[in-house]
Amino acid sequence: MTSSELWTRATAERYDTEEAETSSAAALGPTLAFLAGLAGDGRALEFAIGTGRVGVPLRELGVPVVGIELSEHMAAVLRRKTDEDTLPVVIGDMATTAVPGEFTLVYLVYNTISNLLTQDEQVECFRNAARHLEPGGRFVIELGVPPLRFLPPGQVAVPFDVSERHLGFDTFDLVEQILVSHHFTRDSDDGRYRRGNSRHRYAWPAELDLMARIAGLEVERRIADWDGEPFTQDSGKHISVWRKPT
């Protein structure tokens, strides 16, 4: 067990509904095309596969996918979509859990490496990816860039969503590199809000590159989104690709 917070049954059951917009064919199209292109004729391993938001449609495109997932509740939701023979899932943490065989692609999307709350565990995640990759294989991470430029002196919170049914903001511990995402979500029209929060360890792209080097991986490219836009100082997230040397 790692420091990752465990998704509960209630959270797993509503996850797909809350992520309906990011799960649409239009939203996922560039992601799937990018990952399928890197997987080629080989197999893909998804760390923290969750309910299969990405892994299930990637498998439907013909890419053999295996998943690792810490939460049995999230994996149970995935299992309603496809069977174990079609998309095997191993219950365990992404920093240490091993699955049989080698892969041309290991990927970790949607900020999920930040669920590991220590630098040591994030380094072990890179090492775990490297162990599973065949020579020439790639490790892909999708991760937001910490919005610290929005923090004037004395401010500790940055809003990331202010909409009719959801209020979201992050608070930061700048010493420990921990952010807490706070959510106030209105599930019905009675005016009541459900409160939730989750902890994450943010890491800068340069820090991830050093983790990759420790794991024996080389930087191949970094872009701002799945469509391939250039990564700049104003980018809100990055897609980073590291390669295992041949």
mmCIF file of N, CA and C in Angstrom, residues 75-171:
data_model
loop_
_atom_site.group_PDB
_atom_site.id
_atom_site.type_symbol
_atom_site.label_atom_id
_atom_site.label_comp_id
_atom_site.label_asym_id
_atom_site.label_seq_id
_atom_site.Cartn_x
_atom_site.Cartn_y
_atom_site.Cartn_z
ATOM 1 N N ALA A 75 -12.087 -0.713 -9.909
ATOM 2 C CA ALA A 75 -11.926 -1.857 -10.803
ATOM 3 C C ALA A 75 -13.242 -2.592 -11.013
ATOM 4 N N ALA A 76 -14.091 -2.623 -9.989
ATOM 5 C CA ALA A 76 -15.384 -3.292 -10.113
ATOM 6 C C ALA A 76 -16.271 -2.586 -11.136
ATOM 7 N N VAL A 77 -16.199 -1.264 -11.196
ATOM 8 C CA VAL A 77 -16.967 -0.523 -12.197
ATOM 9 C C VAL A 77 -16.431 -0.845 -13.596
ATOM 10 N N LEU A 78 -15.111 -0.896 -13.734
ATOM 11 C CA LEU A 78 -14.529 -1.272 -15.024
ATOM 12 C C LEU A 78 -14.985 -2.656 -15.452
ATOM 13 N N ARG A 79 -15.045 -3.572 -14.498
ATOM 14 C CA ARG A 79 -15.359 -4.950 -14.844
ATOM 15 C C ARG A 79 -16.772 -5.091 -15.420
ATOM 16 N N ARG A 80 -17.678 -4.130 -15.158
ATOM 17 C CA ARG A 80 -19.009 -4.161 -15.765
ATOM 18 C C ARG A 80 -18.951 -3.859 -17.256
ATOM 19 N N LYS A 81 -17.847 -3.252 -17.705
ATOM 20 C CA LYS A 81 -17.727 -2.831 -19.099
ATOM 21 C C LYS A 81 -17.056 -3.873 -19.970
ATOM 22 N N THR A 82 -16.177 -4.669 -19.390
ATOM 23 C CA THR A 82 -15.442 -5.663 -20.163
ATOM 24 C C THR A 82 -14.931 -6.749 -19.230
ATOM 25 N N ASP A 83 -14.698 -7.933 -19.762
ATOM 26 C CA ASP A 83 -14.323 -9.059 -18.908
ATOM 27 C C ASP A 83 -12.809 -9.125 -18.708
ATOM 28 N N GLU A 84 -12.401 -9.994 -17.790
ATOM 29 C CA GLU A 84 -10.997 -10.117 -17.407
ATOM 30 C C GLU A 84 -10.127 -10.612 -18.548
ATOM 31 N N ASP A 85 -10.649 -11.488 -19.387
ATOM 32 C CA ASP A 85 -9.864 -11.981 -20.508
ATOM 33 C C ASP A 85 -9.574 -10.877 -21.525
ATOM 34 N N THR A 86 -10.533 -9.995 -21.688
ATOM 35 C CA THR A 86 -10.370 -8.908 -22.658
ATOM 36 C C THR A 86 -9.443 -7.825 -22.134
ATOM 37 N N LEU A 87 -9.601 -7.465 -20.857
ATOM 38 C CA LEU A 87 -8.775 -6.410 -20.261
ATOM 39 C C LEU A 87 -8.441 -6.812 -18.825
ATOM 40 N N PRO A 88 -7.327 -7.506 -18.616
ATOM 41 C CA PRO A 88 -6.949 -7.928 -17.265
ATOM 42 C C PRO A 88 -6.596 -6.725 -16.385
ATOM 43 N N VAL A 89 -6.987 -6.802 -15.118
ATOM 44 C CA VAL A 89 -6.665 -5.762 -14.144
ATOM 45 C C VAL A 89 -6.107 -6.418 -12.888
ATOM 46 N N VAL A 90 -4.968 -5.919 -12.427
ATOM 47 C CA VAL A 90 -4.348 -6.392 -11.200
ATOM 48 C C VAL A 90 -4.569 -5.342 -10.125
ATOM 49 N N ILE A 91 -5.053 -5.777 -8.958
ATOM 50 C CA ILE A 91 -5.261 -4.855 -7.848
ATOM 51 C C ILE A 91 -3.930 -4.633 -7.134
ATOM 52 N N GLY A 92 -3.504 -3.371 -7.072
ATOM 53 C CA GLY A 92 -2.241 -3.045 -6.423
ATOM 54 C C GLY A 92 -1.855 -1.606 -6.700
ATOM 55 N N ASP A 93 -0.741 -1.184 -6.136
ATOM 56 C CA ASP A 93 -0.297 0.199 -6.323
ATOM 57 C C ASP A 93 0.645 0.287 -7.522
ATOM 58 N N MET A 94 0.650 1.456 -8.137
ATOM 59 C CA MET A 94 1.396 1.635 -9.377
ATOM 60 C C MET A 94 2.891 1.796 -9.158
ATOM 61 N N ALA A 95 3.326 1.935 -7.913
ATOM 62 C CA ALA A 95 4.753 2.105 -7.642
ATOM 63 C C ALA A 95 5.491 0.777 -7.522
ATOM 64 N N THR A 96 4.785 -0.297 -7.165
ATOM 65 C CA THR A 96 5.487 -1.561 -6.905
ATOM 66 C C THR A 96 4.854 -2.781 -7.558
ATOM 67 N N THR A 97 3.601 -2.724 -7.960
ATOM 68 C CA THR A 97 2.908 -3.904 -8.470
ATOM 69 C C THR A 97 3.442 -4.294 -9.841
ATOM 70 N N ALA A 98 3.707 -5.581 -10.015
ATOM 71 C CA ALA A 98 4.230 -6.103 -11.278
ATOM 72 C C ALA A 98 3.193 -6.988 -11.948
ATOM 73 N N VAL A 99 3.180 -6.955 -13.276
ATOM 74 C CA VAL A 99 2.338 -7.851 -14.057
ATOM 75 C C VAL A 99 3.244 -8.583 -15.038
ATOM 76 N N PRO A 100 2.830 -9.746 -15.539
ATOM 77 C CA PRO A 100 3.702 -10.528 -16.416
ATOM 78 C C PRO A 100 3.935 -9.866 -17.768
ATOM 79 N N GLY A 101 5.102 -10.123 -18.331
ATOM 80 C CA GLY A 101 5.390 -9.720 -19.692
ATOM 81 C C GLY A 101 5.977 -8.331 -19.822
ATOM 82 N N GLU A 102 6.287 -7.960 -21.072
ATOM 83 C CA GLU A 102 6.814 -6.643 -21.387
ATOM 84 C C GLU A 102 5.811 -5.886 -22.241
ATOM 85 N N PHE A 103 5.978 -4.557 -22.269
ATOM 86 C CA PHE A 103 5.023 -3.696 -22.946
ATOM 87 C C PHE A 103 5.770 -2.664 -23.795
ATOM 88 N N THR A 104 5.150 -2.279 -24.912
ATOM 89 C CA THR A 104 5.710 -1.191 -25.707
ATOM 90 C C THR A 104 5.312 0.167 -25.137
ATOM 91 N N LEU A 105 4.259 0.177 -24.305
ATOM 92 C CA LEU A 105 3.763 1.437 -23.748
ATOM 93 C C LEU A 105 3.279 1.225 -22.326
ATOM 94 N N VAL A 106 3.729 2.097 -21.428
ATOM 95 C CA VAL A 106 3.145 2.234 -20.091
ATOM 96 C C VAL A 106 2.668 3.673 -20.002
ATOM 97 N N TYR A 107 1.442 3.876 -19.538
ATOM 98 C CA TYR A 107 0.933 5.243 -19.487
ATOM 99 C C TYR A 107 0.171 5.509 -18.193
ATOM 100 N N LEU A 108 0.153 6.795 -17.835
ATOM 101 C CA LEU A 108 -0.412 7.249 -16.564
ATOM 102 C C LEU A 108 -1.016 8.623 -16.829
ATOM 103 N N VAL A 109 -2.341 8.694 -16.929
ATOM 104 C CA VAL A 109 -2.988 9.916 -17.399
ATOM 105 C C VAL A 109 -3.754 10.637 -16.287
ATOM 106 N N TYR A 110 -4.229 11.822 -16.642
ATOM 107 C CA TYR A 110 -5.180 12.580 -15.831
ATOM 108 C C TYR A 110 -4.638 12.909 -14.435
ATOM 109 N N ASN A 111 -3.366 13.308 -14.375
ATOM 110 C CA ASN A 111 -2.734 13.794 -13.139
ATOM 111 C C ASN A 111 -2.519 12.716 -12.081
ATOM 112 N N THR A 112 -2.646 11.450 -12.456
ATOM 113 C CA THR A 112 -2.732 10.419 -11.419
ATOM 114 C C THR A 112 -1.418 10.137 -10.718
ATOM 115 N N ILE A 113 -0.276 10.487 -11.315
ATOM 116 C CA ILE A 113 0.970 10.278 -10.579
ATOM 117 C C ILE A 113 0.990 11.140 -9.321
ATOM 118 N N SER A 114 0.222 12.219 -9.312
ATOM 119 C CA SER A 114 0.176 13.083 -8.124
ATOM 120 C C SER A 114 -0.538 12.419 -6.951
ATOM 121 N N ASN A 115 -1.207 11.290 -7.200
ATOM 122 C CA ASN A 115 -1.819 10.549 -6.089
ATOM 123 C C ASN A 115 -0.763 9.957 -5.165
ATOM 124 N N LEU A 116 0.444 9.743 -5.686
ATOM 125 C CA LEU A 116 1.564 9.305 -4.857
ATOM 126 C C LEU A 116 2.096 10.529 -4.121
ATOM 127 N N LEU A 117 2.050 10.520 -2.803
ATOM 128 C CA LEU A 117 2.245 11.735 -2.022
ATOM 129 C C LEU A 117 3.667 11.970 -1.560
ATOM 130 N N THR A 118 4.606 11.112 -1.993
ATOM 131 C CA THR A 118 6.015 11.328 -1.652
ATOM 132 C C THR A 118 6.848 11.254 -2.918
ATOM 133 N N GLN A 119 7.967 11.945 -2.895
ATOM 134 C CA GLN A 119 8.878 11.898 -4.033
ATOM 135 C C GLN A 119 9.432 10.489 -4.235
ATOM 136 N N ASP A 120 9.744 9.798 -3.147
ATOM 137 C CA ASP A 120 10.282 8.443 -3.252
ATOM 138 C C ASP A 120 9.319 7.525 -3.993
ATOM 139 N N GLU A 121 8.037 7.634 -3.697
ATOM 140 C CA GLU A 121 7.051 6.777 -4.361
ATOM 141 C C GLU A 121 6.911 7.144 -5.836
ATOM 142 N N GLN A 122 7.000 8.412 -6.151
ATOM 143 C CA GLN A 122 6.931 8.804 -7.550
ATOM 144 C C GLN A 122 8.143 8.284 -8.320
ATOM 145 N N VAL A 123 9.317 8.304 -7.695
ATOM 146 C CA VAL A 123 10.499 7.716 -8.323
ATOM 147 C C VAL A 123 10.282 6.220 -8.559
ATOM 148 N N GLU A 124 9.711 5.531 -7.562
ATOM 149 C CA GLU A 124 9.468 4.093 -7.711
ATOM 150 C C GLU A 124 8.457 3.817 -8.818
ATOM 151 N N CYS A 125 7.531 4.745 -9.039
ATOM 152 C CA CYS A 125 6.576 4.590 -10.132
ATOM 153 C C CYS A 125 7.310 4.592 -11.467
ATOM 154 N N PHE A 126 8.265 5.499 -11.632
ATOM 155 C CA PHE A 126 9.071 5.512 -12.852
ATOM 156 C C PHE A 126 9.860 4.217 -12.990
ATOM 157 N N ARG A 127 10.440 3.765 -11.896
ATOM 158 C CA ARG A 127 11.195 2.511 -11.953
ATOM 159 C C ARG A 127 10.290 1.336 -12.317
ATOM 160 N N ASN A 128 9.087 1.349 -11.799
ATOM 161 C CA ASN A 128 8.144 0.277 -12.109
ATOM 162 C C ASN A 128 7.767 0.304 -13.588
ATOM 163 N N ALA A 129 7.585 1.501 -14.118
ATOM 164 C CA ALA A 129 7.303 1.619 -15.553
ATOM 165 C C ALA A 129 8.466 1.066 -16.369
ATOM 166 N N ALA A 130 9.688 1.444 -15.990
ATOM 167 C CA ALA A 130 10.865 0.991 -16.732
ATOM 168 C C ALA A 130 10.995 -0.528 -16.695
ATOM 169 N N ARG A 131 10.667 -1.131 -15.555
ATOM 170 C CA ARG A 131 10.759 -2.594 -15.439
ATOM 171 C C ARG A 131 9.819 -3.290 -16.414
ATOM 172 N N HIS A 132 8.682 -2.674 -16.697
ATOM 173 C CA HIS A 132 7.680 -3.304 -17.555
ATOM 174 C C HIS A 132 7.896 -3.035 -19.042
ATOM 175 N N LEU A 133 8.725 -2.055 -19.378
ATOM 176 C CA LEU A 133 8.910 -1.678 -20.775
ATOM 177 C C LEU A 133 9.917 -2.576 -21.476
ATOM 178 N N GLU A 134 9.619 -2.910 -22.712
ATOM 179 C CA GLU A 134 10.622 -3.552 -23.537
ATOM 180 C C GLU A 134 11.580 -2.484 -24.046
ATOM 181 N N PRO A 135 12.791 -2.840 -24.461
ATOM 182 C CA PRO A 135 13.718 -1.839 -25.009
ATOM 183 C C PRO A 135 13.059 -1.051 -26.152
ATOM 184 N N GLY A 136 13.171 0.263 -26.082
ATOM 185 C CA GLY A 136 12.532 1.120 -27.064
ATOM 186 C C GLY A 136 11.115 1.512 -26.704
ATOM 187 N N GLY A 137 10.559 0.932 -25.625
ATOM 188 C CA GLY A 137 9.208 1.250 -25.194
ATOM 189 C C GLY A 137 9.127 2.618 -24.539
ATOM 190 N N ARG A 138 7.900 3.157 -24.436
ATOM 191 C CA ARG A 138 7.700 4.499 -23.912
ATOM 192 C C ARG A 138 6.837 4.517 -22.659
ATOM 193 N N PHE A 139 7.151 5.489 -21.802
ATOM 194 C CA PHE A 139 6.350 5.796 -20.620
ATOM 195 C C PHE A 139 5.757 7.182 -20.827
ATOM 196 N N VAL A 140 4.435 7.289 -20.699
ATOM 197 C CA VAL A 140 3.720 8.547 -20.954
ATOM 198 C C VAL A 140 2.995 8.991 -19.691
ATOM 199 N N ILE A 141 3.141 10.267 -19.361
ATOM 200 C CA ILE A 141 2.426 10.859 -18.227
ATOM 201 C C ILE A 141 1.707 12.113 -18.693
ATOM 202 N N GLU A 142 0.463 12.262 -18.273
ATOM 203 C CA GLU A 142 -0.307 13.497 -18.437
ATOM 204 C C GLU A 142 -0.429 14.145 -17.061
ATOM 205 N N LEU A 143 0.030 15.394 -16.942
ATOM 206 C CA LEU A 143 0.062 16.024 -15.617
ATOM 207 C C LEU A 143 -0.084 17.536 -15.742
ATOM 208 N N GLY A 144 -0.865 18.105 -14.838
ATOM 209 C CA GLY A 144 -1.026 19.548 -14.811
ATOM 210 C C GLY A 144 0.217 20.244 -14.279
ATOM 211 N N VAL A 145 0.400 21.484 -14.723
ATOM 212 C CA VAL A 145 1.482 22.326 -14.214
ATOM 213 C C VAL A 145 0.937 23.099 -13.020
ATOM 214 N N PRO A 146 1.585 23.050 -11.872
ATOM 215 C CA PRO A 146 1.059 23.745 -10.679
ATOM 216 C C PRO A 146 0.858 25.242 -10.964
ATOM 217 N N PRO A 147 -0.328 25.765 -10.691
ATOM 218 C CA PRO A 147 -0.623 27.172 -11.025
ATOM 219 C C PRO A 147 -0.108 28.145 -9.969
ATOM 220 N N LEU A 148 1.146 28.006 -9.603
ATOM 221 C CA LEU A 148 1.669 28.816 -8.500
ATOM 222 C C LEU A 148 1.827 30.280 -8.881
ATOM 223 N N ARG A 149 1.853 30.582 -10.184
ATOM 224 C CA ARG A 149 1.944 31.981 -10.582
ATOM 225 C C ARG A 149 0.685 32.770 -10.211
ATOM 226 N N PHE A 150 -0.409 32.039 -9.910
ATOM 227 C CA PHE A 150 -1.647 32.696 -9.514
ATOM 228 C C PHE A 150 -1.703 32.970 -8.017
ATOM 229 N N LEU A 151 -0.640 32.624 -7.308
ATOM 230 C CA LEU A 151 -0.612 32.806 -5.860
ATOM 231 C C LEU A 151 0.162 34.078 -5.498
ATOM 232 N N PRO A 152 -0.535 35.186 -5.209
ATOM 233 C CA PRO A 152 0.177 36.363 -4.694
ATOM 234 C C PRO A 152 0.612 36.112 -3.263
ATOM 235 N N PRO A 153 1.537 36.900 -2.741
ATOM 236 C CA PRO A 153 1.996 36.698 -1.356
ATOM 237 C C PRO A 153 0.825 36.655 -0.374
ATOM 238 N N GLY A 154 0.833 35.619 0.462
ATOM 239 C CA GLY A 154 -0.204 35.472 1.480
ATOM 240 C C GLY A 154 -1.411 34.671 1.052
ATOM 241 N N GLN A 155 -1.555 34.386 -0.252
ATOM 242 C CA GLN A 155 -2.700 33.600 -0.728
ATOM 243 C C GLN A 155 -2.313 32.130 -0.817
ATOM 244 N N VAL A 156 -3.222 31.245 -0.407
ATOM 245 C CA VAL A 156 -2.915 29.813 -0.414
ATOM 246 C C VAL A 156 -3.866 29.023 -1.286
ATOM 247 N N ALA A 157 -4.875 29.664 -1.897
ATOM 248 C CA ALA A 157 -5.882 28.938 -2.668
ATOM 249 C C ALA A 157 -6.001 29.502 -4.080
ATOM 250 N N VAL A 158 -6.223 28.587 -5.051
ATOM 251 C CA VAL A 158 -6.437 28.967 -6.444
ATOM 252 C C VAL A 158 -7.685 28.249 -6.947
ATOM 253 N N PRO A 159 -8.711 28.975 -7.430
ATOM 254 C CA PRO A 159 -9.901 28.300 -7.975
ATOM 255 C C PRO A 159 -9.592 27.702 -9.340
ATOM 256 N N PHE A 160 -10.175 26.517 -9.620
ATOM 257 C CA PHE A 160 -10.004 25.929 -10.947
ATOM 258 C C PHE A 160 -11.341 25.679 -11.624
ATOM 259 N N ASP A 161 -12.453 25.798 -10.900
ATOM 260 C CA ASP A 161 -13.774 25.658 -11.517
ATOM 261 C C ASP A 161 -14.796 26.421 -10.682
ATOM 262 N N VAL A 162 -15.530 27.302 -11.319
ATOM 263 C CA VAL A 162 -16.639 28.015 -10.675
ATOM 264 C C VAL A 162 -17.811 27.930 -11.638
ATOM 265 N N SER A 163 -18.648 26.935 -11.438
ATOM 266 C CA SER A 163 -19.781 26.713 -12.319
ATOM 267 C C SER A 163 -21.041 26.508 -11.496
ATOM 268 N N GLU A 164 -22.149 26.309 -12.189
ATOM 269 C CA GLU A 164 -23.436 26.250 -11.514
ATOM 270 C C GLU A 164 -23.518 25.105 -10.520
ATOM 271 N N ARG A 165 -22.928 23.989 -10.847
ATOM 272 C CA ARG A 165 -23.063 22.810 -9.989
ATOM 273 C C ARG A 165 -21.769 22.391 -9.306
ATOM 274 N N HIS A 166 -20.698 23.154 -9.523
ATOM 275 C CA HIS A 166 -19.431 22.734 -8.915
ATOM 276 C C HIS A 166 -18.559 23.938 -8.621
ATOM 277 N N LEU A 167 -18.007 23.955 -7.412
ATOM 278 C CA LEU A 167 -16.994 24.918 -7.022
ATOM 279 C C LEU A 167 -15.745 24.131 -6.656
ATOM 280 N N GLY A 168 -14.631 24.446 -7.303
ATOM 281 C CA GLY A 168 -13.395 23.727 -7.025
ATOM 282 C C GLY A 168 -12.231 24.676 -6.848
ATOM 283 N N PHE A 169 -11.417 24.419 -5.829
ATOM 284 C CA PHE A 169 -10.210 25.214 -5.644
ATOM 285 C C PHE A 169 -9.138 24.357 -4.991
ATOM 286 N N ASP A 170 -7.892 24.726 -5.261
ATOM 287 C CA ASP A 170 -6.737 24.020 -4.709
ATOM 288 C C ASP A 170 -6.054 24.883 -3.657
ATOM 289 N N THR A 171 -5.623 24.252 -2.568
ATOM 290 C CA THR A 171 -4.770 24.917 -1.582
ATOM 291 C C THR A 171 -3.413 24.240 -1.601
#
